[in-house]
Tab-separated table of C-alpha atoms in Angstrom:
chain	number	residue	atom	x	y	z
J	900	UNK	CA	16.150	13.113	-4.853
J	901	UNK	CA	14.538	16.355	-3.770
J	902	UNK	CA	11.031	15.627	-4.935
J	903	UNK	CA	8.048	17.820	-4.227
J	904	UNK	CA	6.561	15.229	-1.926
J	905	UNK	CA	3.512	17.062	-0.728
J	906	UNK	CA	2.455	13.468	-0.289
J	907	UNK	CA	-0.008	13.867	2.505
J	908	UNK	CA	-0.960	17.362	3.566
J	909	UNK	CA	-2.916	15.909	6.461
J	910	UNK	CA	-5.644	18.002	7.978
J	911	UNK	CA	-6.825	17.186	11.478
J	912	UNK	CA	-9.887	19.193	12.385
J	913	UNK	CA	-8.932	19.514	16.012
J	914	UNK	CA	-6.043	21.439	17.495
J	915	UNK	CA	-2.824	19.458	17.673
J	916	UNK	CA	-2.584	18.120	21.229
J	917	UNK	CA	0.480	18.844	23.312
J	918	UNK	CA	1.102	15.128	23.760
J	919	UNK	CA	4.844	15.518	23.496
J	920	UNK	CA	4.871	16.972	26.975
J	921	UNK	CA	2.896	14.400	28.885
J	922	UNK	CA	2.556	11.007	27.216
J	923	UNK	CA	2.358	8.199	29.737
J	924	UNK	CA	2.629	4.445	29.451
J	925	UNK	CA	-0.456	2.311	29.741
J	926	UNK	CA	-3.781	1.845	28.092
J	927	UNK	CA	-5.462	-0.294	25.468
J	928	UNK	CA	-6.792	0.993	22.166
J	929	UNK	CA	-9.217	-0.559	19.714
J	930	UNK	CA	-8.712	0.124	16.029
J	931	UNK	CA	-11.555	-0.589	13.596
J	932	UNK	CA	-10.300	-1.858	10.234
J	933	UNK	CA	-12.139	-2.634	7.023
J	934	UNK	CA	-12.013	-6.370	7.668
J	935	UNK	CA	-10.016	-9.437	8.492
J	936	UNK	CA	-6.531	-9.477	6.927
J	937	UNK	CA	-6.012	-12.501	4.665
J	938	UNK	CA	-2.632	-13.192	6.273
J	939	UNK	CA	-0.243	-11.806	8.876
J	940	UNK	CA	2.743	-12.451	6.625
J	941	UNK	CA	3.410	-9.104	4.919
J	942	UNK	CA	5.905	-10.618	2.492
J	943	UNK	CA	3.184	-12.590	0.764
J	944	UNK	CA	0.531	-9.878	0.485
J	945	UNK	CA	0.207	-6.462	-1.118
J	946	UNK	CA	-2.986	-5.676	0.832
J	947	UNK	CA	-2.747	-2.398	2.737
J	948	UNK	CA	-4.725	-3.950	5.594
J	949	UNK	CA	-1.979	-6.521	6.109
J	950	UNK	CA	0.690	-3.824	6.217
J	951	UNK	CA	-1.279	-1.666	8.664
J	952	UNK	CA	-1.434	-4.472	11.233
J	953	UNK	CA	1.887	-6.209	10.683
J	954	UNK	CA	4.122	-3.112	10.652
J	955	UNK	CA	3.737	-3.175	14.448
J	956	UNK	CA	5.029	-6.782	14.636
J	957	UNK	CA	7.702	-6.917	11.945
J	958	UNK	CA	10.333	-4.452	10.813
J	959	UNK	CA	12.387	-3.870	7.693
J	960	UNK	CA	15.952	-2.699	7.202
J	961	UNK	CA	14.700	0.709	6.090
J	962	UNK	CA	11.500	2.712	6.202
J	963	UNK	CA	10.299	6.213	5.193
J	964	UNK	CA	10.565	9.443	7.151
J	965	UNK	CA	7.920	12.192	7.178
J	966	UNK	CA	9.314	13.600	3.916
J	967	UNK	CA	9.112	10.140	2.304
J	968	UNK	CA	12.867	9.738	2.095
J	969	UNK	CA	14.346	6.315	2.852
J	970	UNK	CA	15.683	6.168	6.407
J	971	UNK	CA	17.294	3.336	8.426
J	972	UNK	CA	15.213	1.134	10.727
J	973	UNK	CA	16.947	-2.192	11.480
J	974	UNK	CA	19.936	-1.048	9.449
J	975	UNK	CA	22.399	1.173	11.270
J	976	UNK	CA	22.620	3.626	8.386
J	977	UNK	CA	21.738	4.048	4.729
J	978	UNK	CA	23.498	1.524	2.492
J	979	UNK	CA	27.020	2.191	1.292
J	980	UNK	CA	26.686	1.919	-2.497
J	981	UNK	CA	29.722	1.245	-4.654
J	982	UNK	CA	30.722	3.682	-7.391
J	983	UNK	CA	29.326	1.397	-10.096
J	984	UNK	CA	25.997	1.122	-8.253
J	985	UNK	CA	26.165	-2.673	-8.066
J	986	UNK	CA	27.217	-3.378	-4.471
J	987	UNK	CA	25.167	-2.388	-1.414
J	988	UNK	CA	26.869	-2.801	1.952
J	989	UNK	CA	24.383	-2.644	4.818
J	990	UNK	CA	25.499	-2.237	8.417
J	991	UNK	CA	23.004	-3.629	10.922
J	992	UNK	CA	22.037	-2.329	14.322
J	993	UNK	CA	23.254	-4.551	17.139
J	994	UNK	CA	21.412	-5.597	20.271
J	995	UNK	CA	18.149	-6.106	18.377
J	996	UNK	CA	16.047	-8.964	19.734
J	997	UNK	CA	13.273	-10.983	18.154
J	998	UNK	CA	10.074	-11.618	20.062
J	999	UNK	CA	11.336	-15.119	20.927
J	1000	UNK	CA	14.322	-13.602	22.748
J	1001	UNK	CA	16.957	-14.445	20.140
J	1002	UNK	CA	19.376	-11.846	18.766
J	1003	UNK	CA	19.112	-10.546	15.209
J	1004	UNK	CA	22.260	-11.072	13.124
J	1005	UNK	CA	23.207	-10.929	9.483
J	1006	UNK	CA	22.295	-14.630	9.181
J	1007	UNK	CA	18.646	-13.743	9.863
J	1008	UNK	CA	18.764	-10.828	7.435
J	1009	UNK	CA	20.256	-12.895	4.598
J	1010	UNK	CA	17.712	-15.675	5.103
J	1011	UNK	CA	14.851	-13.166	5.235
J	1012	UNK	CA	15.924	-11.326	2.085
J	1013	UNK	CA	16.244	-14.617	0.237
J	1014	UNK	CA	12.706	-15.499	1.338
J	1015	UNK	CA	11.551	-12.060	0.157
J	1016	UNK	CA	13.098	-12.557	-3.280
J	1017	UNK	CA	11.428	-15.961	-3.499
J	1018	UNK	CA	7.927	-15.171	-2.207
J	1019	UNK	CA	7.160	-11.448	-2.382
J	1020	UNK	CA	5.976	-9.786	-5.592
J	1021	UNK	CA	8.241	-6.808	-4.951
J	1022	UNK	CA	11.026	-9.116	-3.835
J	1023	UNK	CA	10.787	-10.921	-7.153
J	1024	UNK	CA	10.876	-7.538	-8.852
J	1025	UNK	CA	14.164	-6.727	-7.110
J	1026	UNK	CA	15.397	-10.299	-7.406
J	1027	UNK	CA	15.665	-9.995	-11.155
J	1028	UNK	CA	18.571	-7.611	-10.533
J	1029	UNK	CA	20.179	-9.335	-7.528
J	1030	UNK	CA	23.273	-11.460	-8.038
J	1031	UNK	CA	23.867	-12.449	-4.412
J	1032	UNK	CA	22.961	-11.678	-0.796
J	1033	UNK	CA	25.623	-12.595	1.754
J	1034	UNK	CA	26.785	-11.911	5.298
J	1035	UNK	CA	30.185	-10.224	5.525
J	1036	UNK	CA	30.181	-10.466	9.324
J	1037	UNK	CA	27.480	-10.789	12.026
J	1038	UNK	CA	26.501	-7.137	11.604
J	1039	UNK	CA	27.028	-6.590	7.856
J	1040	UNK	CA	25.103	-7.742	4.791
J	1041	UNK	CA	26.287	-7.279	1.215
J	1042	UNK	CA	23.909	-7.286	-1.760
J	1043	UNK	CA	25.536	-7.578	-5.176
J	1044	UNK	CA	23.541	-6.583	-8.250
J	1045	UNK	CA	23.829	-7.601	-11.875
J	1046	UNK	CA	23.372	-3.958	-12.829
J	1047	UNK	CA	22.461	-0.733	-11.010
J	1048	UNK	CA	18.910	-0.752	-9.625
J	1049	UNK	CA	17.802	2.612	-8.235
J	1050	UNK	CA	14.599	1.516	-6.402
J	1051	UNK	CA	16.287	-1.145	-4.244
J	1052	UNK	CA	16.409	0.888	-1.016
J	1053	UNK	CA	12.782	1.970	-1.441
J	1054	UNK	CA	11.682	-1.606	-2.023
J	1055	UNK	CA	13.543	-2.679	1.117
J	1056	UNK	CA	11.737	0.099	3.013
J	1057	UNK	CA	8.179	-0.581	1.897
J	1058	UNK	CA	5.716	-2.241	4.301
J	1059	UNK	CA	3.712	-3.770	1.462
J	1060	UNK	CA	5.053	-7.055	0.061
J	1061	UNK	CA	7.572	-6.216	2.727
J	1062	UNK	CA	11.186	-7.333	3.195
J	1063	UNK	CA	10.588	-8.074	6.882
J	1064	UNK	CA	13.386	-9.545	8.979
J	1065	UNK	CA	12.479	-12.752	10.831
J	1066	UNK	CA	14.622	-15.447	12.493
J	1067	UNK	CA	16.671	-17.621	10.151
J	1068	UNK	CA	14.945	-20.750	11.450
J	1069	UNK	CA	11.455	-19.317	10.747
J	1070	UNK	CA	11.726	-19.124	6.960
J	1071	UNK	CA	8.993	-21.563	5.886
J	1072	UNK	CA	7.005	-20.479	2.840
J	1073	UNK	CA	3.845	-20.505	4.967
J	1074	UNK	CA	4.411	-18.537	8.136
J	1075	UNK	CA	3.053	-20.099	11.318
J	1076	UNK	CA	5.166	-18.339	13.970
J	1077	UNK	CA	4.779	-14.592	13.777
J	1078	UNK	CA	8.100	-13.571	15.308
J	1079	UNK	CA	9.419	-10.127	14.489
J	1080	UNK	CA	11.472	-7.328	16.036
J	1081	UNK	CA	8.671	-4.751	16.231
J	1082	UNK	CA	7.489	-2.730	19.224
J	1083	UNK	CA	4.428	-4.952	19.625
J	1084	UNK	CA	4.068	-8.714	19.374
J	1085	UNK	CA	1.147	-10.947	18.509
J	1086	UNK	CA	-0.628	-12.353	21.564
J	1087	UNK	CA	-3.877	-13.651	20.110
J	1088	UNK	CA	-5.829	-13.710	16.889
J	1089	UNK	CA	-9.501	-14.612	16.877
J	1090	UNK	CA	-10.730	-14.710	13.294
J	1091	UNK	CA	-13.345	-12.042	12.549
J	1092	UNK	CA	-13.123	-10.777	16.149
J	1093	UNK	CA	-9.748	-9.179	16.821
J	1094	UNK	CA	-5.978	-9.280	16.489
J	1095	UNK	CA	-4.397	-8.561	19.866
J	1096	UNK	CA	-0.914	-7.064	20.033
J	1097	UNK	CA	0.940	-6.430	23.275
J	1098	UNK	CA	4.048	-4.444	24.112
J	1099	UNK	CA	7.389	-6.185	23.443
J	1100	UNK	CA	9.377	-5.242	26.524
J	1101	UNK	CA	12.769	-6.002	24.955
J	1102	UNK	CA	12.164	-3.701	21.993
J	1103	UNK	CA	15.111	-1.455	21.205
J	1104	UNK	CA	13.960	1.776	19.555
J	1105	UNK	CA	16.207	3.996	17.501
J	1106	UNK	CA	17.569	7.035	19.249
J	1107	UNK	CA	16.480	10.552	18.438
J	1108	UNK	CA	13.056	11.898	17.535
J	1109	UNK	CA	10.241	10.125	15.757
J	1110	UNK	CA	10.184	10.969	12.056
J	1111	UNK	CA	7.284	9.610	10.017
J	1112	UNK	CA	7.630	5.839	9.994
J	1113	UNK	CA	11.267	6.322	10.985
J	1114	UNK	CA	13.125	7.526	14.032
J	1115	UNK	CA	12.223	6.447	17.554
J	1116	UNK	CA	9.194	4.198	17.997
J	1117	UNK	CA	7.788	4.624	21.505
J	1118	UNK	CA	5.639	2.010	23.228
J	1119	UNK	CA	3.274	3.976	25.384
J	1120	UNK	CA	0.319	1.613	24.893
J	1121	UNK	CA	0.076	-1.716	26.671
J	1122	UNK	CA	-2.049	-3.239	23.956
J	1123	UNK	CA	-3.454	-2.581	20.476
J	1124	UNK	CA	-6.489	-4.471	19.232
J	1125	UNK	CA	-7.357	-4.446	15.538
J	1126	UNK	CA	-11.049	-5.217	15.125
J	1127	UNK	CA	-12.556	-6.066	11.717
J	1128	UNK	CA	-15.656	-3.983	10.956
J	1129	UNK	CA	-16.452	-4.780	7.315
J	1130	UNK	CA	-19.560	-2.635	6.913
J	1131	UNK	CA	-18.712	0.996	6.199
J	1132	UNK	CA	-21.901	2.382	7.781
J	1133	UNK	CA	-21.242	0.378	10.935
J	1134	UNK	CA	-17.755	1.894	11.071
J	1135	UNK	CA	-19.245	5.370	10.805
J	1136	UNK	CA	-21.741	4.835	13.622
J	1137	UNK	CA	-19.054	3.249	15.783
J	1138	UNK	CA	-16.788	6.253	15.170
J	1139	UNK	CA	-19.493	8.780	16.044
J	1140	UNK	CA	-20.335	6.953	19.271
J	1141	UNK	CA	-16.691	6.648	20.293
J	1142	UNK	CA	-16.770	2.847	20.302
J	1143	UNK	CA	-13.266	2.702	18.774
J	1144	UNK	CA	-10.197	4.827	19.301
J	1145	UNK	CA	-9.359	4.909	15.600
J	1146	UNK	CA	-11.559	3.993	12.643
J	1147	UNK	CA	-9.971	3.490	9.252
J	1148	UNK	CA	-11.337	4.172	5.775
J	1149	UNK	CA	-14.673	5.921	6.180
J	1150	UNK	CA	-17.005	7.128	3.415
J	1151	UNK	CA	-16.403	10.801	2.727
J	1152	UNK	CA	-20.091	11.601	3.190
J	1153	UNK	CA	-19.630	10.829	6.890
J	1154	UNK	CA	-17.371	13.877	7.303
J	1155	UNK	CA	-19.992	16.298	8.648
J	1156	UNK	CA	-21.423	13.671	10.974
J	1157	UNK	CA	-17.968	12.946	12.383
J	1158	UNK	CA	-17.223	16.626	12.792
J	1159	UNK	CA	-20.305	17.053	15.002
J	1160	UNK	CA	-19.320	14.162	17.293
J	1161	UNK	CA	-17.988	14.911	20.773
J	1162	UNK	CA	-16.195	11.555	21.001
J	1163	UNK	CA	-14.401	11.463	17.665
J	1164	UNK	CA	-13.075	13.840	15.040
J	1165	UNK	CA	-12.409	13.256	11.331
J	1166	UNK	CA	-8.899	12.979	9.991
J	1167	UNK	CA	-8.511	13.917	6.322
J	1168	UNK	CA	-5.500	12.855	4.245
J	1169	UNK	CA	-5.260	15.116	1.210
J	1170	UNK	CA	-4.461	13.978	-1.404
J	1171	UNK	CA	-4.399	10.366	-0.318
J	1172	UNK	CA	-4.133	8.391	-3.520
J	1173	UNK	CA	-6.019	6.981	-6.454
J	1174	UNK	CA	-8.484	4.170	-7.196
J	1175	UNK	CA	-7.442	1.718	-9.906
J	1176	UNK	CA	-9.103	-0.897	-12.062
J	1177	UNK	CA	-6.477	-3.610	-12.566
J	1178	UNK	CA	-6.808	-5.832	-15.656
J	1179	UNK	CA	-5.955	-9.502	-15.969
J	1180	UNK	CA	-3.512	-9.281	-18.884
J	1181	UNK	CA	-2.553	-12.975	-18.716
J	1182	UNK	CA	-5.835	-14.846	-19.236
J	1183	UNK	CA	-9.475	-14.438	-20.152
J	1184	UNK	CA	-11.180	-11.810	-22.242
J	1185	UNK	CA	-9.039	-8.916	-20.991
J	1186	UNK	CA	-5.865	-10.621	-22.171
J	1187	UNK	CA	-6.680	-8.809	-25.428
J	1188	UNK	CA	-5.272	-5.278	-25.166
J	1189	UNK	CA	-7.800	-3.984	-27.714
J	1190	UNK	CA	-10.643	-5.104	-25.451
J	1191	UNK	CA	-8.961	-3.440	-22.468
J	1192	UNK	CA	-8.843	-0.230	-24.473
J	1193	UNK	CA	-12.502	-0.595	-25.427
J	1194	UNK	CA	-13.437	-0.988	-21.762
J	1195	UNK	CA	-11.463	2.154	-20.941
J	1196	UNK	CA	-13.128	4.004	-23.813
J	1197	UNK	CA	-16.567	3.210	-22.400
J	1198	UNK	CA	-15.983	4.579	-18.926
J	1199	UNK	CA	-16.549	7.975	-17.356
J	1200	UNK	CA	-13.861	8.348	-14.710
J	1201	UNK	CA	-15.513	11.556	-13.507
J	1202	UNK	CA	-18.883	9.894	-12.954
J	1203	UNK	CA	-17.238	7.041	-11.053
J	1204	UNK	CA	-15.372	9.478	-8.813
J	1205	UNK	CA	-18.518	11.552	-8.206
J	1206	UNK	CA	-20.480	8.454	-7.222
J	1207	UNK	CA	-17.694	7.294	-4.913
J	1208	UNK	CA	-16.724	10.573	-3.253
J	1209	UNK	CA	-19.556	13.061	-3.722
J	1210	UNK	CA	-18.304	16.629	-3.920
J	1211	UNK	CA	-15.062	17.741	-5.479
J	1212	UNK	CA	-13.755	18.566	-2.002
J	1213	UNK	CA	-12.868	14.877	-1.891
J	1214	UNK	CA	-11.823	14.013	-5.444
J	1215	UNK	CA	-10.305	15.357	-8.647
J	1216	UNK	CA	-10.364	13.811	-12.132
J	1217	UNK	CA	-6.719	13.348	-13.123
J	1218	UNK	CA	-5.161	10.896	-15.537
J	1219	UNK	CA	-1.577	11.577	-14.493
J	1220	UNK	CA	-0.441	8.733	-12.229
J	1221	UNK	CA	1.073	11.362	-9.909
J	1222	UNK	CA	-0.629	14.719	-9.217
J	1223	UNK	CA	1.019	17.951	-10.276
J	1224	UNK	CA	2.629	18.652	-6.908
J	1225	UNK	CA	4.951	15.655	-7.416
J	1226	UNK	CA	8.145	15.792	-9.424
J	1227	UNK	CA	6.996	12.504	-10.994
J	1228	UNK	CA	3.893	14.126	-12.509
J	1229	UNK	CA	3.621	13.808	-16.281
J	1230	UNK	CA	0.762	13.804	-18.759
J	1231	UNK	CA	2.497	11.337	-21.093
J	1232	UNK	CA	-0.065	9.092	-22.749
J	1233	UNK	CA	-3.062	10.681	-21.041
J	1234	UNK	CA	-4.551	12.748	-23.888
J	1235	UNK	CA	-7.369	10.871	-25.594
J	1236	UNK	CA	-7.085	7.921	-23.209
J	1237	UNK	CA	-8.630	9.188	-19.978
J	1238	UNK	CA	-12.256	9.906	-19.018
J	1239	UNK	CA	-13.479	9.224	-22.547
J	1240	UNK	CA	-17.042	8.144	-21.610
J	1241	UNK	CA	-17.914	6.902	-25.100
J	1242	UNK	CA	-19.952	3.685	-24.759
J	1243	UNK	CA	-21.106	3.811	-28.385
J	1244	UNK	CA	-17.559	4.080	-29.716
J	1245	UNK	CA	-16.452	1.435	-27.248
J	1246	UNK	CA	-19.083	-0.972	-28.579
J	1247	UNK	CA	-17.637	-0.636	-32.074
J	1248	UNK	CA	-14.079	-0.995	-30.785
J	1249	UNK	CA	-14.979	-4.102	-28.776
J	1250	UNK	CA	-16.629	-5.736	-31.779
J	1251	UNK	CA	-13.602	-4.941	-33.945
J	1252	UNK	CA	-11.390	-6.482	-31.237
J	1253	UNK	CA	-13.304	-9.760	-31.428
J	1254	UNK	CA	-15.506	-9.418	-28.351
J	1255	UNK	CA	-18.361	-11.933	-28.552
J	1256	UNK	CA	-20.290	-11.429	-25.328
J	1257	UNK	CA	-18.032	-13.047	-22.753
J	1258	UNK	CA	-18.780	-11.799	-19.204
J	1259	UNK	CA	-16.398	-9.195	-17.834
J	1260	UNK	CA	-15.813	-10.463	-14.288
J	1261	UNK	CA	-15.262	-7.497	-11.967
J	1262	UNK	CA	-14.073	-8.208	-8.421
J	1263	UNK	CA	-14.960	-5.608	-5.803
J	1264	UNK	CA	-15.737	-5.307	-2.108
J	1265	UNK	CA	-18.126	-3.198	-0.031
J	1266	UNK	CA	-15.601	-3.024	2.765
J	1267	UNK	CA	-14.160	-0.184	0.723
J	1268	UNK	CA	-17.508	1.361	-0.117
J	1269	UNK	CA	-16.045	3.666	-2.765
J	1270	UNK	CA	-14.756	0.633	-4.693
J	1271	UNK	CA	-18.282	-0.746	-4.844
J	1272	UNK	CA	-19.842	2.538	-5.937
J	1273	UNK	CA	-17.331	2.885	-8.758
J	1274	UNK	CA	-18.020	-0.702	-9.814
J	1275	UNK	CA	-21.737	0.002	-10.051
J	1276	UNK	CA	-21.199	3.016	-12.314
J	1277	UNK	CA	-18.639	1.140	-14.419
J	1278	UNK	CA	-21.046	-1.759	-14.880
J	1279	UNK	CA	-23.727	0.532	-16.285
J	1280	UNK	CA	-21.359	2.194	-18.744
J	1281	UNK	CA	-20.029	-1.186	-19.855
J	1282	UNK	CA	-23.562	-2.494	-20.412
J	1283	UNK	CA	-24.269	0.556	-22.578
J	1284	UNK	CA	-21.218	-0.452	-24.626
J	1285	UNK	CA	-22.597	-3.966	-25.115
J	1286	UNK	CA	-20.422	-5.733	-22.580
J	1287	UNK	CA	-21.860	-8.444	-20.400
J	1288	UNK	CA	-20.873	-7.701	-16.801
J	1289	UNK	CA	-20.446	-10.158	-13.946
J	1290	UNK	CA	-20.061	-7.966	-10.847
J	1291	UNK	CA	-18.688	-10.132	-8.024
J	1292	UNK	CA	-18.997	-8.479	-4.600
J	1293	UNK	CA	-16.882	-10.300	-2.035
J	1294	UNK	CA	-15.137	-9.530	1.231
J	1295	UNK	CA	-11.691	-7.981	0.902
J	1296	UNK	CA	-9.799	-11.048	2.114
J	1297	UNK	CA	-11.528	-13.169	-0.530
J	1298	UNK	CA	-10.751	-10.592	-3.214
J	1299	UNK	CA	-7.048	-10.584	-2.360
J	1300	UNK	CA	-7.001	-14.365	-2.526
J	1301	UNK	CA	-9.079	-14.642	-5.703
J	1302	UNK	CA	-7.030	-12.084	-7.619
J	1303	UNK	CA	-3.990	-14.404	-7.414
J	1304	UNK	CA	-5.772	-16.944	-9.665
J	1305	UNK	CA	-5.607	-16.012	-13.344
J	1306	UNK	CA	-8.722	-18.071	-14.105
J	1307	UNK	CA	-11.104	-16.238	-11.773
J	1308	UNK	CA	-11.317	-12.591	-12.825
J	1309	UNK	CA	-10.906	-9.951	-15.514
J	1310	UNK	CA	-10.824	-6.707	-13.473
J	1311	UNK	CA	-10.332	-6.099	-9.784
J	1312	UNK	CA	-10.806	-2.743	-8.082
J	1313	UNK	CA	-8.247	-1.432	-5.636
J	1314	UNK	CA	-6.548	1.808	-4.656
J	1315	UNK	CA	-3.091	3.054	-3.786
J	1316	UNK	CA	-1.564	5.979	-1.950
J	1317	UNK	CA	0.841	8.092	-3.979
J	1318	UNK	CA	4.052	6.178	-3.419
J	1319	UNK	CA	7.381	7.985	-3.017
J	1320	UNK	CA	9.068	5.765	-5.617
J	1321	UNK	CA	7.115	4.792	-8.771
J	1322	UNK	CA	8.871	1.412	-8.914
J	1323	UNK	CA	6.811	0.516	-5.826
J	1324	UNK	CA	3.638	0.474	-7.943
J	1325	UNK	CA	2.591	-3.152	-7.882
J	1326	UNK	CA	1.507	-3.439	-11.517
J	1327	UNK	CA	5.042	-2.724	-12.723
J	1328	UNK	CA	6.029	-6.172	-11.482
J	1329	UNK	CA	5.079	-9.031	-13.825
J	1330	UNK	CA	4.492	-11.255	-10.786
J	1331	UNK	CA	1.832	-8.917	-9.354
J	1332	UNK	CA	-1.826	-9.904	-9.989
J	1333	UNK	CA	-2.528	-8.551	-13.443
J	1334	UNK	CA	0.742	-10.050	-14.727
J	1335	UNK	CA	1.687	-7.261	-17.111
J	1336	UNK	CA	4.683	-8.769	-18.872
J	1337	UNK	CA	5.436	-7.467	-22.346
J	1338	UNK	CA	8.615	-6.423	-24.188
J	1339	UNK	CA	7.505	-2.792	-23.945
J	1340	UNK	CA	6.999	-3.033	-20.168
J	1341	UNK	CA	10.415	-4.608	-19.711
J	1342	UNK	CA	12.111	-2.041	-21.917
J	1343	UNK	CA	10.714	1.079	-20.253
J	1344	UNK	CA	10.691	-0.227	-16.673
J	1345	UNK	CA	14.244	-1.561	-16.879
J	1346	UNK	CA	15.472	1.730	-18.328
J	1347	UNK	CA	13.768	3.610	-15.504
J	1348	UNK	CA	14.930	1.396	-12.657
J	1349	UNK	CA	18.546	1.081	-13.795
J	1350	UNK	CA	19.039	4.839	-14.173
J	1351	UNK	CA	20.397	6.454	-11.010
J	1352	UNK	CA	20.537	10.139	-12.057
J	1353	UNK	CA	17.398	11.770	-10.559
J	1354	UNK	CA	16.447	14.115	-13.401
J	1355	UNK	CA	16.907	11.388	-16.010
J	1356	UNK	CA	14.725	9.075	-13.919
J	1357	UNK	CA	11.934	11.671	-14.016
J	1358	UNK	CA	12.151	11.789	-17.808
J	1359	UNK	CA	12.189	7.994	-18.050
J	1360	UNK	CA	9.161	7.697	-15.781
J	1361	UNK	CA	7.165	9.517	-18.484
J	1362	UNK	CA	7.951	6.628	-20.837
J	1363	UNK	CA	6.663	4.142	-18.253
J	1364	UNK	CA	3.406	6.035	-17.840
J	1365	UNK	CA	2.969	6.222	-21.620
J	1366	UNK	CA	3.439	2.441	-21.841
J	1367	UNK	CA	0.758	2.023	-19.172
J	1368	UNK	CA	-1.669	3.993	-21.329
J	1369	UNK	CA	-0.583	2.184	-24.486
J	1370	UNK	CA	-0.962	-1.323	-23.019
J	1371	UNK	CA	-3.567	-0.700	-20.274
J	1372	UNK	CA	-2.447	-3.038	-17.462
J	1373	UNK	CA	-4.598	-0.866	-15.204
J	1374	UNK	CA	-6.664	2.310	-15.285
J	1375	UNK	CA	-6.250	5.163	-12.858
J	1376	UNK	CA	-9.676	6.612	-12.053
J	1377	UNK	CA	-8.652	9.887	-10.361
J	1378	UNK	CA	-7.259	11.434	-7.181
J	1379	UNK	CA	-9.065	11.196	-3.858
J	1380	UNK	CA	-8.832	12.281	-0.248
J	1381	UNK	CA	-9.303	9.730	2.533
J	1382	UNK	CA	-11.284	10.111	5.735
J	1383	UNK	CA	-10.637	8.289	8.999
J	1384	UNK	CA	-11.731	9.034	12.562
J	1385	UNK	CA	-9.725	9.436	15.749
J	1386	UNK	CA	-10.924	9.522	19.340
J	1387	UNK	CA	-10.502	12.799	21.179
J	1388	UNK	CA	-8.812	10.712	23.897
J	1389	UNK	CA	-6.068	9.373	21.615
J	1390	UNK	CA	-2.823	11.318	21.267
J	1391	UNK	CA	0.344	10.958	19.229
J	1392	UNK	CA	-1.151	9.535	16.038
J	1393	UNK	CA	0.223	11.240	12.942
J	1394	UNK	CA	-1.954	11.065	9.805
J	1395	UNK	CA	-0.496	8.418	7.494
J	1396	UNK	CA	-1.683	6.211	4.624
J	1397	UNK	CA	-0.921	3.107	6.701
J	1398	UNK	CA	-1.821	4.312	10.216
J	1399	UNK	CA	0.571	3.279	12.972
J	1400	UNK	CA	0.153	3.353	16.733
J	1401	UNK	CA	3.620	3.216	18.174
J	1402	UNK	CA	4.027	6.732	19.678
J	1403	UNK	CA	0.276	6.768	20.457
J	1404	UNK	CA	-1.064	7.165	23.972
J	1405	UNK	CA	-4.372	7.684	25.721
J	1406	UNK	CA	-5.300	10.689	27.811
J	1407	UNK	CA	-5.438	9.894	31.494
């Protein structure tokens, strides 16, 4: 599909270095992240932080190139799809080794994909359409579907709830041996201190040029250390001083301060994505769709975005799930349901829906400072509408664990980049926290995912977005730009929603 994927018009405020001419091996970099990842098993988590770290250790059959098209990674080529769309034949690259020295074969791939279908929220999403996964020979895997399923390749490519390939004998539900095929391997993890990755000397990169997450992955660095720095202001000061080589997820108000630093420069990803308030549709007070609508009616999306991101250089109110520069953009369902800011009307609607003063438990974290600022504004609007609010501020790892328990929350705050395939949106899967699972969801999502003709899929996506507004499994707050910081001594890092450091090197 030739989509207008102006996904990340990334703006670096320094001249692009000529690193292609003189990158050398060696060096250690320290990367400041928003906190400690809850797990290093990317199959079992949809947290971006998990994907950022683990994409260096584990690999998938496919990934995305710089234009956000699916491209082969551990697979030799794109899948050969039968005329009826129900059989995917996947040729594997040969000579690929795991970090334990064993060779990757189709046996490992079949076992890994079966684990993915069993444990991963997006694997379960695909699994509903999968009839069988089998090895045709040591270098070929065949996936048979019950019916055509257009997003399959994109789901296999995604690093979030990822279909990673691990050894067949390492398929326990709880991962204890972190053995992948990636360019770096886990050496040491000290909780709340660092995750240390070192070069995997037997790594076999793809040939050709690097291309987004695809193409050749070069191992110039000896070591990458991911260091949790939960406090946003601490991350800013560390970036300005040059304490870290890369600092992820900084408050936008730090932009001018970063720009004046001699050690670090800001990196702006524009547009990056959108904040979301995800509802618990399975239990508690927000199980009632009328109460979810009343909560939405109370809120000012624009005020939340202004509090979180300051000036409009960094945000835009927009109810369309995708912005207008995407082929997926549609305003279906948006009119009258976005940025209403009517607490008085919401109070009446909540009373009519049977609300009797139960606390609305909102999970948020200050590790993403903009989440917290939006939560504060939302709480005040909800109080004006007569809702009792229980704002629970926890670390991000705790939030990702707590949101898996239907009994513990009503809303959690998160965000997402604009994904190249809408079926990758977590809330479309009934197994994703929020558990949106209604006849309407199934009808519109199944129609969308089983259609293979690109223009028809665009039309059908409008029906999915309308169902989201009709049933309110989550609320999009708006569009935002993201700010990170990169050392002036670090080369070869392309702006990306999940930053990666293969191809990176340090200036000598």
